[in-house]
């Protein structure tokens, strides 16, 4: 089966930086799209960043100019570099991928378990 495994979450001070990673594994090739969503207590889950097969990207307005998404196609890995972090960036960050698995006729959405990112002094 397809699995997304995240790493790199943790505690960081305001203004600091953090990089989270996510590896997609299973009977897959190159995911069509990979990205990150986040959810804070009492708030709806929001899209943070998305990167497609051709390298094109989209960012949420609240992170534009501070976060950078990238991917390593050979490793089926997506990264999110987070700079100038603010307390409001605190939340659970979920890895996302749109993947057509081997033996399947359609593409499906897959999600990681999430990794906690806390921005606090």
CSV table of N, CA, C and O in Angstrom, one decimal:
chain,number,residue,atom,x,y,z
A,1,UNK,N,0.8,-1.2,0.0
A,1,UNK,CA,0.0,0.0,0.0
A,1,UNK,C,0.9,1.2,0.0
A,1,UNK,O,2.1,1.2,0.3
A,2,UNK,N,0.3,2.4,-0.3
A,2,UNK,CA,1.0,3.6,-0.3
A,2,UNK,C,1.1,4.2,1.1
A,2,UNK,O,0.1,4.1,1.9
A,3,UNK,N,2.2,4.7,1.4
A,3,UNK,CA,2.4,5.3,2.8
A,3,UNK,C,3.2,6.6,2.6
A,3,UNK,O,4.2,6.7,1.9
A,4,UNK,N,2.8,7.6,3.4
A,4,UNK,CA,3.5,8.8,3.5
A,4,UNK,C,4.1,9.0,4.9
A,4,UNK,O,3.4,8.8,5.9
A,5,UNK,N,5.4,9.2,5.0
A,5,UNK,CA,6.1,9.2,6.2
A,5,UNK,C,6.8,10.6,6.4
A,5,UNK,O,7.6,11.0,5.5
A,6,UNK,N,6.4,11.3,7.4
A,6,UNK,CA,6.9,12.7,7.6
A,6,UNK,C,8.0,12.7,8.7
A,6,UNK,O,8.0,11.8,9.6
A,7,UNK,N,8.8,13.7,8.6
A,7,UNK,CA,9.9,13.9,9.6
A,7,UNK,C,10.2,15.4,9.7
A,7,UNK,O,10.0,16.1,8.7
A,8,UNK,N,10.9,15.8,10.8
A,8,UNK,CA,11.4,17.2,10.9
A,8,UNK,C,10.6,18.1,11.7
A,8,UNK,O,11.1,19.3,11.9
A,9,UNK,N,9.5,17.7,12.2
A,9,UNK,CA,8.7,18.6,13.0
A,9,UNK,C,9.4,18.8,14.4
A,9,UNK,O,10.3,18.1,14.8
A,10,UNK,N,9.0,19.9,15.1
A,10,UNK,CA,9.5,20.1,16.4
A,10,UNK,C,9.2,21.5,16.9
A,10,UNK,O,8.3,22.2,16.4
A,11,UNK,N,10.0,22.0,17.9
A,11,UNK,CA,9.8,23.3,18.5
A,11,UNK,C,10.8,24.2,18.0
A,11,UNK,O,12.0,23.9,17.9
A,12,UNK,N,10.4,25.4,17.7
A,12,UNK,CA,11.3,26.5,17.2
A,12,UNK,C,10.8,27.8,17.7
A,12,UNK,O,9.6,28.0,17.9
A,13,UNK,N,11.7,28.7,17.9
A,13,UNK,CA,11.4,30.1,18.4
A,13,UNK,C,10.9,31.0,17.2
A,13,UNK,O,11.2,30.7,16.1
A,14,UNK,N,10.1,32.0,17.6
A,14,UNK,CA,9.6,32.9,16.5
A,14,UNK,C,10.8,33.5,15.8
A,14,UNK,O,11.8,33.9,16.4
A,15,UNK,N,10.7,33.6,14.5
A,15,UNK,CA,11.7,34.1,13.6
A,15,UNK,C,12.7,33.0,13.1
A,15,UNK,O,13.5,33.3,12.3
A,16,UNK,N,12.6,31.8,13.7
A,16,UNK,CA,13.4,30.7,13.3
A,16,UNK,C,13.0,30.0,12.1
A,16,UNK,O,12.0,30.4,11.4
A,17,UNK,N,13.7,28.9,11.8
A,17,UNK,CA,13.5,28.1,10.6
A,17,UNK,C,13.4,26.6,10.9
A,17,UNK,O,13.9,26.2,11.9
A,18,UNK,N,12.7,25.9,10.1
A,18,UNK,CA,12.5,24.5,10.2
A,18,UNK,C,12.2,23.9,8.9
A,18,UNK,O,11.5,24.5,8.0
A,19,UNK,N,12.7,22.7,8.6
A,19,UNK,CA,12.4,22.0,7.4
A,19,UNK,C,11.8,20.6,7.7
A,19,UNK,O,12.3,19.8,8.5
A,20,UNK,N,10.6,20.4,7.1
A,20,UNK,CA,9.9,19.1,7.3
A,20,UNK,C,10.0,18.4,6.0
A,20,UNK,O,10.1,19.0,4.9
A,21,UNK,N,10.0,17.0,6.0
A,21,UNK,CA,10.2,16.2,4.9
A,21,UNK,C,9.1,15.1,4.9
A,21,UNK,O,8.6,14.7,5.9
A,22,UNK,N,8.8,14.6,3.7
A,22,UNK,CA,7.8,13.5,3.6
A,22,UNK,C,8.2,12.6,2.4
A,22,UNK,O,8.5,13.1,1.3
A,23,UNK,N,8.3,11.3,2.7
A,23,UNK,CA,8.6,10.3,1.7
A,23,UNK,C,7.4,9.5,1.4
A,23,UNK,O,6.8,8.9,2.3
A,24,UNK,N,7.1,9.4,0.1
A,24,UNK,CA,6.0,8.5,-0.3
A,24,UNK,C,6.6,7.1,-0.7
A,24,UNK,O,7.6,7.1,-1.5
A,25,UNK,N,6.1,6.0,-0.2
A,25,UNK,CA,6.6,4.7,-0.6
A,25,UNK,C,5.4,3.8,-1.0
A,25,UNK,O,4.2,4.1,-0.7
A,26,UNK,N,5.8,2.7,-1.6
A,26,UNK,CA,4.8,1.7,-2.1
A,26,UNK,C,5.0,1.5,-3.6
A,26,UNK,O,6.0,1.8,-4.1
A,27,UNK,N,4.0,0.8,-4.2
A,27,UNK,CA,4.1,0.5,-5.6
A,27,UNK,C,3.6,1.7,-6.4
A,27,UNK,O,2.6,1.8,-7.0
A,28,UNK,N,4.5,2.7,-6.4
A,28,UNK,CA,4.2,4.0,-7.1
A,28,UNK,C,5.4,4.4,-7.9
A,28,UNK,O,6.5,3.8,-7.8
A,29,UNK,N,5.2,5.4,-8.8
A,29,UNK,CA,6.3,6.0,-9.5
A,29,UNK,C,6.4,7.4,-9.0
A,29,UNK,O,6.8,7.6,-7.9
A,30,UNK,N,6.2,8.3,-9.9
A,30,UNK,CA,6.3,9.7,-9.5
A,30,UNK,C,4.9,10.3,-9.1
A,30,UNK,O,4.1,10.4,-10.0
A,31,UNK,N,4.7,10.7,-7.9
A,31,UNK,CA,3.4,11.3,-7.6
A,31,UNK,C,3.1,12.5,-8.4
A,31,UNK,O,4.0,13.3,-8.7
A,32,UNK,N,1.8,12.6,-8.9
A,32,UNK,CA,1.4,13.7,-9.7
A,32,UNK,C,1.6,15.1,-8.9
A,32,UNK,O,2.0,16.1,-9.5
A,33,UNK,N,1.2,15.0,-7.7
A,33,UNK,CA,1.3,16.2,-6.9
A,33,UNK,C,1.6,15.9,-5.4
A,33,UNK,O,1.1,14.8,-4.9
A,34,UNK,N,2.3,16.7,-4.7
A,34,UNK,CA,2.6,16.5,-3.3
A,34,UNK,C,2.5,17.9,-2.6
A,34,UNK,O,2.8,18.9,-3.3
A,35,UNK,N,2.2,17.9,-1.4
A,35,UNK,CA,2.1,19.1,-0.7
A,35,UNK,C,1.9,19.0,0.8
A,35,UNK,O,2.1,17.9,1.4
A,36,UNK,N,1.6,20.1,1.4
A,36,UNK,CA,1.5,20.2,2.9
A,36,UNK,C,0.2,21.0,3.2
A,36,UNK,O,-0.1,22.0,2.6
A,37,UNK,N,-0.5,20.5,4.2
A,37,UNK,CA,-1.6,21.1,4.9
A,37,UNK,C,-1.3,21.2,6.3
A,37,UNK,O,-0.5,20.5,6.8
A,38,UNK,N,-2.0,22.1,7.0
A,38,UNK,CA,-1.8,22.2,8.4
A,38,UNK,C,-3.1,22.5,9.1
A,38,UNK,O,-4.1,23.1,8.5
A,39,UNK,N,-3.2,22.2,10.4
A,39,UNK,CA,-4.4,22.5,11.2
A,39,UNK,C,-4.0,22.8,12.6
A,39,UNK,O,-3.2,22.1,13.3
A,40,UNK,N,-4.5,23.9,13.1
A,40,UNK,CA,-4.3,24.4,14.5
A,40,UNK,C,-5.6,24.1,15.3
A,40,UNK,O,-6.7,24.1,14.7
A,41,UNK,N,-5.4,24.0,16.6
A,41,UNK,CA,-6.6,23.8,17.4
A,41,UNK,C,-7.7,24.9,17.2
A,41,UNK,O,-7.3,26.1,17.2
A,42,UNK,N,-8.9,24.5,17.0
A,42,UNK,CA,-10.0,25.4,16.8
A,42,UNK,C,-10.1,26.0,15.4
A,42,UNK,O,-10.9,26.9,15.1
A,43,UNK,N,-9.2,25.6,14.5
A,43,UNK,CA,-9.2,26.2,13.1
A,43,UNK,C,-9.4,25.0,12.1
A,43,UNK,O,-9.1,23.9,12.4
A,44,UNK,N,-9.8,25.4,10.9
A,44,UNK,CA,-10.0,24.5,9.9
A,44,UNK,C,-8.6,24.1,9.2
A,44,UNK,O,-7.7,24.9,9.3
A,45,UNK,N,-8.6,22.9,8.7
A,45,UNK,CA,-7.3,22.6,8.0
A,45,UNK,C,-7.2,23.5,6.7
A,45,UNK,O,-8.1,23.7,6.0
A,46,UNK,N,-6.0,24.0,6.5
A,46,UNK,CA,-5.7,24.9,5.4
A,46,UNK,C,-4.5,24.4,4.6
A,46,UNK,O,-3.6,23.7,5.1
A,47,UNK,N,-4.6,24.7,3.3
A,47,UNK,CA,-3.6,24.3,2.4
A,47,UNK,C,-2.4,25.3,2.6
A,47,UNK,O,-2.5,26.5,2.5
A,48,UNK,N,-1.2,24.7,2.7
A,48,UNK,CA,0.0,25.5,2.9
A,48,UNK,C,0.8,25.6,1.6
A,48,UNK,O,1.1,26.7,1.2
A,49,UNK,N,1.1,24.5,1.0
A,49,UNK,CA,1.9,24.6,-0.3
A,49,UNK,C,1.6,23.3,-1.1
A,49,UNK,O,1.4,22.2,-0.5
A,50,UNK,N,1.8,23.4,-2.4
A,50,UNK,CA,1.6,22.3,-3.3
A,50,UNK,C,2.6,22.4,-4.4
A,50,UNK,O,2.9,23.5,-4.9
A,51,UNK,N,3.1,21.2,-4.8
A,51,UNK,CA,4.1,21.2,-5.9
A,51,UNK,C,3.7,20.0,-6.8
A,51,UNK,O,3.4,18.9,-6.3
A,52,UNK,N,3.6,20.3,-8.1
A,52,UNK,CA,3.2,19.3,-9.1
A,52,UNK,C,4.4,18.6,-9.7
A,52,UNK,O,5.6,19.0,-9.5
A,53,UNK,N,4.1,17.7,-10.6
A,53,UNK,CA,5.1,16.9,-11.3
A,53,UNK,C,6.0,17.8,-12.1
A,53,UNK,O,7.2,17.5,-12.3
A,54,UNK,N,5.5,18.8,-12.7
A,54,UNK,CA,6.3,19.7,-13.6
A,54,UNK,C,7.0,20.8,-12.8
A,54,UNK,O,7.7,21.6,-13.4
A,55,UNK,N,6.9,20.8,-11.5
A,55,UNK,CA,7.7,21.7,-10.6
A,55,UNK,C,6.9,23.0,-10.3
A,55,UNK,O,7.4,23.8,-9.5
A,56,UNK,N,5.7,23.2,-10.8
A,56,UNK,CA,4.9,24.3,-10.5
A,56,UNK,C,4.4,24.2,-9.1
A,56,UNK,O,4.2,23.2,-8.6
A,57,UNK,N,4.2,25.4,-8.5
A,57,UNK,CA,3.9,25.5,-7.1
A,57,UNK,C,2.7,26.4,-6.8
A,57,UNK,O,2.5,27.3,-7.6
A,58,UNK,N,2.1,26.2,-5.6
A,58,UNK,CA,1.1,27.1,-5.1
A,58,UNK,C,1.3,27.2,-3.6
A,58,UNK,O,1.7,26.2,-3.0
A,59,UNK,N,1.1,28.4,-3.1
A,59,UNK,CA,1.3,28.7,-1.7
A,59,UNK,C,0.0,29.4,-1.1
A,59,UNK,O,-0.6,30.2,-1.8
A,60,UNK,N,-0.3,29.0,0.2
A,60,UNK,CA,-1.3,29.8,0.9
A,60,UNK,C,-0.8,31.2,1.1
A,60,UNK,O,0.4,31.5,1.3
A,61,UNK,N,-1.7,32.1,1.1
A,61,UNK,CA,-1.4,33.5,1.3
A,61,UNK,C,-0.6,33.8,2.6
A,61,UNK,O,0.3,34.7,2.6
A,62,UNK,N,-0.9,33.1,3.6
A,62,UNK,CA,-0.3,33.4,4.9
A,62,UNK,C,1.2,32.9,5.0
A,62,UNK,O,1.9,33.4,5.9
A,63,UNK,N,1.6,32.1,4.1
A,63,UNK,CA,3.0,31.6,4.1
A,63,UNK,C,3.8,32.1,2.9
A,63,UNK,O,5.0,31.8,2.9
A,64,UNK,N,3.2,32.7,2.0
A,64,UNK,CA,3.9,33.2,0.7
A,64,UNK,C,5.0,34.1,1.1
A,64,UNK,O,4.9,35.1,1.8
A,65,UNK,N,6.2,33.8,0.5
A,65,UNK,CA,7.4,34.6,0.8
A,65,UNK,C,8.2,34.1,2.0
A,65,UNK,O,9.3,34.5,2.1
A,66,UNK,N,7.6,33.2,2.8
A,66,UNK,CA,8.3,32.7,3.9
A,66,UNK,C,8.6,31.2,3.8
A,66,UNK,O,9.7,30.7,4.3
A,67,UNK,N,7.7,30.5,3.2
A,67,UNK,CA,7.9,29.0,3.0
A,67,UNK,C,8.3,28.7,1.6
A,67,UNK,O,7.8,29.4,0.6
A,68,UNK,N,9.0,27.6,1.4
A,68,UNK,CA,9.4,27.1,0.1
A,68,UNK,C,9.2,25.6,0.0
A,68,UNK,O,9.7,24.9,0.8
A,69,UNK,N,8.5,25.2,-1.0
A,69,UNK,CA,8.2,23.7,-1.2
A,69,UNK,C,9.1,23.3,-2.3
A,69,UNK,O,9.3,24.0,-3.3
A,70,UNK,N,9.6,22.1,-2.2
A,70,UNK,CA,10.5,21.5,-3.2
A,70,UNK,C,10.3,19.9,-3.2
A,70,UNK,O,9.7,19.4,-2.2
A,71,UNK,N,10.7,19.3,-4.2
A,71,UNK,CA,10.6,17.8,-4.3
A,71,UNK,C,11.8,17.2,-5.0
A,71,UNK,O,12.4,17.8,-5.8
A,72,UNK,N,12.1,16.0,-4.6
A,72,UNK,CA,13.1,15.1,-5.2
A,72,UNK,C,12.4,14.0,-5.9
A,72,UNK,O,11.9,13.0,-5.2
A,73,UNK,N,12.2,14.0,-7.2
A,73,UNK,CA,11.4,13.0,-7.9
A,73,UNK,C,12.0,11.6,-7.8
A,73,UNK,O,11.2,10.6,-7.7
A,74,UNK,N,13.3,11.5,-7.8
A,74,UNK,CA,14.0,10.2,-7.7
A,74,UNK,C,13.7,9.5,-6.4
A,74,UNK,O,13.7,8.3,-6.3
A,75,UNK,N,13.4,10.3,-5.3
A,75,UNK,CA,13.2,9.8,-4.0
A,75,UNK,C,11.7,9.8,-3.6
A,75,UNK,O,11.4,9.4,-2.4
A,76,UNK,N,10.9,10.3,-4.4
A,76,UNK,CA,9.5,10.5,-4.1
A,76,UNK,C,9.3,11.3,-2.7
A,76,UNK,O,8.5,10.9,-1.9
A,77,UNK,N,10.1,12.3,-2.6
A,77,UNK,CA,10.2,13.1,-1.4
A,77,UNK,C,9.8,14.5,-1.6
A,77,UNK,O,10.2,15.1,-2.6
A,78,UNK,N,9.1,15.1,-0.7
A,78,UNK,CA,8.7,16.5,-0.8
A,78,UNK,C,9.2,17.2,0.5
A,78,UNK,O,9.2,16.6,1.6
A,79,UNK,N,9.7,18.4,0.4
A,79,UNK,CA,10.2,19.2,1.5
A,79,UNK,C,9.5,20.5,1.6
A,79,UNK,O,9.0,21.1,0.7
A,80,UNK,N,9.4,21.0,2.9
A,80,UNK,CA,8.9,22.3,3.1
A,80,UNK,C,9.8,23.0,4.0
A,80,UNK,O,10.0,22.7,5.2
A,81,UNK,N,10.5,24.0,3.4
A,81,UNK,CA,11.4,24.9,4.2
A,81,UNK,C,10.6,26.1,4.7
A,81,UNK,O,10.0,26.8,4.0
A,82,UNK,N,10.6,26.2,6.1
A,82,UNK,CA,9.8,27.2,6.7
A,82,UNK,C,10.8,28.2,7.4
A,82,UNK,O,11.5,27.9,8.3
A,83,UNK,N,10.7,29.5,6.9
A,83,UNK,CA,11.5,30.5,7.5
A,83,UNK,C,10.7,31.6,8.1
A,83,UNK,O,9.5,31.7,7.8
A,84,UNK,N,11.3,32.4,8.9
A,84,UNK,CA,10.6,33.5,9.6
A,84,UNK,C,9.3,33.1,10.3
A,84,UNK,O,8.2,33.6,10.1
A,85,UNK,N,9.4,32.0,11.0
A,85,UNK,CA,8.2,31.4,11.6
A,85,UNK,C,7.6,32.3,12.6
A,85,UNK,O,8.3,33.0,13.4
A,86,UNK,N,6.3,32.2,12.7
A,86,UNK,CA,5.4,32.9,13.6
A,86,UNK,C,4.7,32.0,14.5
A,86,UNK,O,4.4,30.9,14.1
A,87,UNK,N,4.2,32.5,15.7
A,87,UNK,CA,3.4,31.6,16.5
A,87,UNK,C,2.2,31.1,15.8
A,87,UNK,O,1.8,29.9,16.1
A,88,UNK,N,1.6,31.9,14.9
A,88,UNK,CA,0.4,31.4,14.2
A,88,UNK,C,0.7,30.3,13.2
A,88,UNK,O,-0.3,29.7,12.7
A,89,UNK,N,1.9,30.0,13.0
A,89,UNK,CA,2.3,28.8,12.2
A,89,UNK,C,2.2,27.5,12.9
A,89,UNK,O,2.3,26.5,12.3
A,90,UNK,N,2.0,27.6,14.2
A,90,UNK,CA,1.9,26.4,15.0
A,90,UNK,C,0.7,25.5,14.6
A,90,UNK,O,-0.4,26.0,14.3
A,91,UNK,N,0.9,24.2,14.5
A,91,UNK,CA,-0.1,23.3,14.2
A,91,UNK,C,0.4,22.0,13.8
A,91,UNK,O,1.6,21.7,13.8
A,92,UNK,N,-0.5,21.1,13.4
A,92,UNK,CA,-0.1,19.8,12.9
A,92,UNK,C,0.0,19.9,11.4
A,92,UNK,O,-0.9,20.3,10.7
A,93,UNK,N,1.2,19.5,10.9
A,93,UNK,CA,1.4,19.6,9.4
A,93,UNK,C,1.3,18.2,8.8
A,93,UNK,O,1.9,17.3,9.2
A,94,UNK,N,0.4,18.1,7.8
A,94,UNK,CA,0.1,16.9,7.2
A,94,UNK,C,0.7,16.9,5.8
A,94,UNK,O,0.4,17.8,5.0
A,95,UNK,N,1.3,15.8,5.4
A,95,UNK,CA,1.8,15.6,4.1
A,95,UNK,C,0.7,15.1,3.2
A,95,UNK,O,-0.1,14.2,3.6
A,96,UNK,N,0.7,15.5,2.0
A,96,UNK,CA,-0.4,15.1,1.0
A,96,UNK,C,0.3,14.7,-0.3
A,96,UNK,O,1.3,15.2,-0.7
A,97,UNK,N,-0.3,13.7,-0.9
A,97,UNK,CA,0.1,13.3,-2.3
A,97,UNK,C,-1.0,12.7,-3.1
A,97,UNK,O,-1.9,12.0,-2.6
A,98,UNK,N,-1.0,13.1,-4.4
A,98,UNK,CA,-1.9,12.6,-5.3
A,98,UNK,C,-1.2,11.5,-6.2
A,98,UNK,O,-0.2,11.9,-6.9
A,99,UNK,N,-1.6,10.3,-6.0
A,99,UNK,CA,-0.8,9.2,-6.5
A,99,UNK,C,-1.6,8.2,-7.3
A,99,UNK,O,-2.7,7.8,-6.8
A,100,UNK,N,-1.1,7.7,-8.4
A,100,UNK,CA,-1.7,6.5,-9.1
A,100,UNK,C,-0.8,5.3,-8.7
A,100,UNK,O,0.3,5.2,-9.2
A,101,UNK,N,-1.3,4.4,-7.9
A,101,UNK,CA,-0.5,3.3,-7.5
A,101,UNK,C,-0.5,2.2,-8.6
A,101,UNK,O,-1.5,2.1,-9.4
A,102,UNK,N,0.5,1.4,-8.6
A,102,UNK,CA,0.6,0.3,-9.5
A,102,UNK,C,-0.6,-0.7,-9.3
A,102,UNK,O,-0.9,-1.1,-8.2
A,103,UNK,N,-1.3,-1.0,-10.4
A,103,UNK,CA,-2.4,-1.9,-10.4
A,103,UNK,C,-3.8,-1.1,-10.2
A,103,UNK,O,-4.8,-1.8,-10.3
A,104,UNK,N,-3.7,0.2,-10.0
A,104,UNK,CA,-4.9,0.9,-9.8
A,104,UNK,C,-5.2,1.7,-11.1
A,104,UNK,O,-4.2,2.1,-11.8
A,105,UNK,N,-6.4,1.9,-11.5
A,105,UNK,CA,-6.8,2.6,-12.7
A,105,UNK,C,-6.9,4.1,-12.5
A,105,UNK,O,-7.0,4.8,-13.5
A,106,UNK,N,-7.0,4.6,-11.3
A,106,UNK,CA,-7.2,6.0,-11.0
A,106,UNK,C,-6.2,6.5,-9.9
A,106,UNK,O,-5.6,5.7,-9.2
A,107,UNK,N,-6.1,7.8,-9.9
A,107,UNK,CA,-5.3,8.4,-8.8
A,107,UNK,C,-6.1,8.7,-7.6
A,107,UNK,O,-7.3,9.0,-7.7
A,108,UNK,N,-5.5,8.7,-6.4
A,108,UNK,CA,-6.1,8.9,-5.2
A,108,UNK,C,-5.3,9.8,-4.3
A,108,UNK,O,-4.1,9.9,-4.4
A,109,UNK,N,-6.0,10.5,-3.4
A,109,UNK,CA,-5.4,11.3,-2.4
A,109,UNK,C,-4.9,10.4,-1.2
A,109,UNK,O,-5.6,9.6,-0.7
A,110,UNK,N,-3.7,10.7,-0.8
A,110,UNK,CA,-3.1,10.1,0.4
A,110,UNK,C,-2.6,11.1,1.3
A,110,UNK,O,-2.2,12.2,1.0
A,111,UNK,N,-2.6,10.7,2.6
A,111,UNK,CA,-2.2,11.6,3.7
A,111,UNK,C,-1.3,11.0,4.7
A,111,UNK,O,-1.4,9.8,5.0
A,112,UNK,N,-0.3,11.7,5.2
A,112,UNK,CA,0.5,11.3,6.3
A,112,UNK,C,-0.2,11.4,7.6
A,112,UNK,O,-1.3,12.0,7.7
A,113,UNK,N,0.5,10.9,8.7
A,113,UNK,CA,-0.1,11.0,10.0
A,113,UNK,C,0.0,12.4,10.6
A,113,UNK,O,-0.8,12.7,11.5
A,114,UNK,N,0.8,13.2,10.1
A,114,UNK,CA,1.0,14.6,10.6
A,114,UNK,C,2.2,14.7,11.5
A,114,UNK,O,2.5,13.7,12.2
A,115,UNK,N,2.8,15.8,11.6
A,115,UNK,CA,3.9,16.1,12.5
A,115,UNK,C,3.7,17.5,13.1
A,115,UNK,O,3.3,18.4,12.4
A,116,UNK,N,3.9,17.5,14.4
A,116,UNK,CA,3.7,18.8,15.2
A,116,UNK,C,4.8,19.8,14.9
A,116,UNK,O,6.0,19.5,15.1
A,117,UNK,N,4.4,21.0,14.6
A,117,UNK,CA,5.3,22.1,14.5
A,117,UNK,C,4.8,23.2,15.5
A,117,UNK,O,3.6,23.6,15.5
A,118,UNK,N,5.6,23.5,16.5
A,118,UNK,CA,5.3,24.5,17.5
A,118,UNK,C,6.3,25.7,17.4
A,118,UNK,O,7.5,25.5,17.5
A,119,UNK,N,5.7,26.9,17.3
A,119,UNK,CA,6.5,28.1,17.3
A,119,UNK,C,6.2,28.9,18.5
A,119,UNK,O,5.1,29.4,18.7
A,120,UNK,N,7.2,28.9,19.4
A,120,UNK,CA,7.0,29.6,20.7
A,120,UNK,C,8.3,30.0,21.3
A,120,UNK,O,9.3,29.3,21.1
A,121,UNK,N,8.3,31.0,22.1
A,121,UNK,CA,9.4,31.5,22.8
A,121,UNK,C,9.5,30.8,24.2
A,121,UNK,O,10.5,31.0,24.9
